[in-house]
């Protein structure tokens, strides 16, 4: 138990990134760590990438060449919101905030605030999203 919470109620799965321990067994993650890893997997998976599960993922890669503007940030936030609502039932989204990275003009930062459904505990994760730095959005 971590922080008085039985980690089994939050779930368990193969760790991400995949790894093999010193004992030769597959690495596992549980609890809050497993949920964070699940969110990362969902957001880093493109639509159509998973065989037999074409609608899984957020589909953020096609936005790679879009300009780092408020309009693109809104589209990124919408894709994140829709994908997490569809694929991660262990959380309740509270906010998805996407903004230009302070020092990297070709990167946006998505900050996702959520509540664990099983415990009510509030969590936050941030993900860098590569975008074009120029407003024209070209190469």
Short mmCIF file of C-alpha atoms in Angstrom, two decimals:
data_model
loop_
_atom_site.label_atom_id
_atom_site.label_comp_id
_atom_site.label_asym_id
_atom_site.label_seq_id
_atom_site.Cartn_x
_atom_site.Cartn_y
_atom_site.Cartn_z
CA UNK A 1 0.00 0.00 0.00
CA UNK A 2 1.23 3.46 -0.92
CA UNK A 3 -0.14 6.40 1.06
CA UNK A 4 -2.73 4.13 2.65
CA UNK A 5 -4.21 3.11 -0.73
CA UNK A 6 -4.37 -0.52 -1.83
CA UNK A 7 -2.59 -0.35 -5.20
CA UNK A 8 -4.60 -3.32 -6.51
CA UNK A 9 -7.74 -1.19 -6.77
CA UNK A 10 -5.89 1.15 -9.17
CA UNK A 11 -4.74 -1.60 -11.51
CA UNK A 12 -1.63 -3.42 -12.60
CA UNK A 13 -0.06 -4.02 -15.99
CA UNK A 14 3.13 -4.54 -17.96
CA UNK A 15 5.47 -1.61 -17.34
CA UNK A 16 6.03 1.09 -19.95
CA UNK A 17 8.49 1.24 -21.42
CA UNK A 18 8.62 -2.54 -21.55
CA UNK A 19 11.47 -4.04 -19.55
CA UNK A 20 12.79 -7.30 -18.21
CA UNK A 21 14.06 -7.47 -14.64
CA UNK A 22 17.32 -9.00 -13.44
CA UNK A 23 15.40 -12.15 -12.66
CA UNK A 24 14.40 -12.48 -16.33
CA UNK A 25 10.75 -11.68 -15.67
CA UNK A 26 8.67 -9.02 -17.37
CA UNK A 27 8.52 -5.74 -15.46
CA UNK A 28 5.15 -4.71 -14.03
CA UNK A 29 3.73 -1.47 -12.71
CA UNK A 30 0.83 -0.92 -10.34
CA UNK A 31 -1.27 1.84 -8.85
CA UNK A 32 -0.66 5.48 -9.75
CA UNK A 33 2.44 4.53 -11.76
CA UNK A 34 0.42 2.16 -13.92
CA UNK A 35 -2.21 4.83 -14.56
CA UNK A 36 0.46 7.41 -15.53
CA UNK A 37 2.04 4.88 -17.88
CA UNK A 38 -1.36 4.09 -19.40
CA UNK A 39 -1.99 7.80 -20.05
CA UNK A 40 1.41 8.08 -21.72
CA UNK A 41 0.70 5.04 -23.92
CA UNK A 42 -2.68 6.44 -24.98
CA UNK A 43 -1.25 9.87 -25.81
CA UNK A 44 1.76 8.51 -27.71
CA UNK A 45 -0.28 6.10 -29.85
CA UNK A 46 -1.57 7.23 -33.24
CA UNK A 47 -5.01 6.32 -34.48
CA UNK A 48 -4.80 3.18 -36.61
CA UNK A 49 -1.47 2.15 -35.10
CA UNK A 50 -2.86 -0.77 -33.07
CA UNK A 51 -4.00 -3.79 -35.06
CA UNK A 52 -7.63 -4.69 -34.33
CA UNK A 53 -8.05 -1.49 -32.28
CA UNK A 54 -7.82 1.33 -34.83
CA UNK A 55 -9.56 3.93 -32.66
CA UNK A 56 -7.10 3.52 -29.74
CA UNK A 57 -4.82 6.49 -29.04
CA UNK A 58 -4.85 10.26 -29.27
CA UNK A 59 -3.53 10.73 -32.80
CA UNK A 60 -1.21 13.62 -31.97
CA UNK A 61 1.51 12.86 -34.56
CA UNK A 62 -0.43 14.37 -37.52
CA UNK A 63 -0.22 17.73 -35.69
CA UNK A 64 3.59 17.62 -35.75
CA UNK A 65 3.81 20.17 -38.58
CA UNK A 66 1.04 22.45 -37.30
CA UNK A 67 2.02 25.87 -35.93
CA UNK A 68 2.55 26.29 -32.19
CA UNK A 69 -0.50 28.54 -31.80
CA UNK A 70 -3.58 28.74 -29.58
CA UNK A 71 -5.67 27.12 -32.33
CA UNK A 72 -3.37 24.10 -32.50
CA UNK A 73 -3.24 23.96 -28.70
CA UNK A 74 -7.04 23.72 -28.63
CA UNK A 75 -6.99 20.81 -31.13
CA UNK A 76 -4.30 19.02 -29.10
CA UNK A 77 -6.30 19.50 -25.88
CA UNK A 78 -9.45 18.19 -27.57
CA UNK A 79 -7.68 15.06 -28.83
CA UNK A 80 -6.16 14.43 -25.40
CA UNK A 81 -9.51 14.93 -23.69
CA UNK A 82 -11.42 12.64 -26.07
CA UNK A 83 -8.81 9.86 -26.02
CA UNK A 84 -8.43 9.76 -22.23
CA UNK A 85 -12.21 9.79 -21.73
CA UNK A 86 -12.49 6.85 -24.13
CA UNK A 87 -9.54 4.75 -23.02
CA UNK A 88 -8.69 5.41 -19.36
CA UNK A 89 -11.75 4.76 -17.16
CA UNK A 90 -9.69 4.88 -13.93
CA UNK A 91 -9.50 8.69 -14.08
CA UNK A 92 -11.83 11.66 -14.18
CA UNK A 93 -10.30 14.50 -16.20
CA UNK A 94 -10.34 17.85 -14.48
CA UNK A 95 -8.32 19.97 -16.92
CA UNK A 96 -6.22 19.68 -20.07
CA UNK A 97 -4.08 22.79 -20.54
CA UNK A 98 -1.84 23.13 -23.62
CA UNK A 99 0.58 26.04 -23.95
CA UNK A 100 3.74 26.94 -25.80
CA UNK A 101 6.89 25.77 -24.00
CA UNK A 102 8.60 28.73 -22.32
CA UNK A 103 12.02 28.19 -23.88
CA UNK A 104 11.42 25.80 -26.80
CA UNK A 105 9.35 27.50 -29.49
CA UNK A 106 8.90 24.22 -31.38
CA UNK A 107 7.26 22.51 -28.40
CA UNK A 108 3.93 22.77 -26.64
CA UNK A 109 3.39 21.39 -23.14
CA UNK A 110 0.17 19.57 -22.32
CA UNK A 111 -0.61 19.51 -18.60
CA UNK A 112 -3.32 17.04 -17.69
CA UNK A 113 -5.00 17.24 -14.28
CA UNK A 114 -7.15 14.32 -13.23
CA UNK A 115 -8.67 12.59 -10.24
CA UNK A 116 -8.28 8.86 -9.58
CA UNK A 117 -11.77 7.39 -9.75
CA UNK A 118 -11.10 4.78 -7.05
CA UNK A 119 -9.61 7.11 -4.44
CA UNK A 120 -10.43 10.70 -5.39
CA UNK A 121 -6.72 11.57 -5.25
CA UNK A 122 -5.70 14.41 -7.59
CA UNK A 123 -2.81 13.81 -10.00
CA UNK A 124 -1.09 15.78 -12.76
CA UNK A 125 1.07 14.74 -15.71
CA UNK A 126 2.82 16.89 -18.34
CA UNK A 127 3.77 15.86 -21.86
CA UNK A 128 5.87 17.72 -24.44
CA UNK A 129 4.24 17.90 -27.88
CA UNK A 130 6.55 18.77 -30.82
CA UNK A 131 5.04 21.38 -33.17
CA UNK A 132 6.31 23.91 -35.70
CA UNK A 133 7.77 27.07 -34.23
CA UNK A 134 6.73 29.33 -37.09
CA UNK A 135 3.17 30.57 -37.42
CA UNK A 136 3.12 29.48 -41.09
CA UNK A 137 3.40 25.83 -40.07
CA UNK A 138 5.62 24.85 -43.00
CA UNK A 139 8.85 22.96 -43.20
#
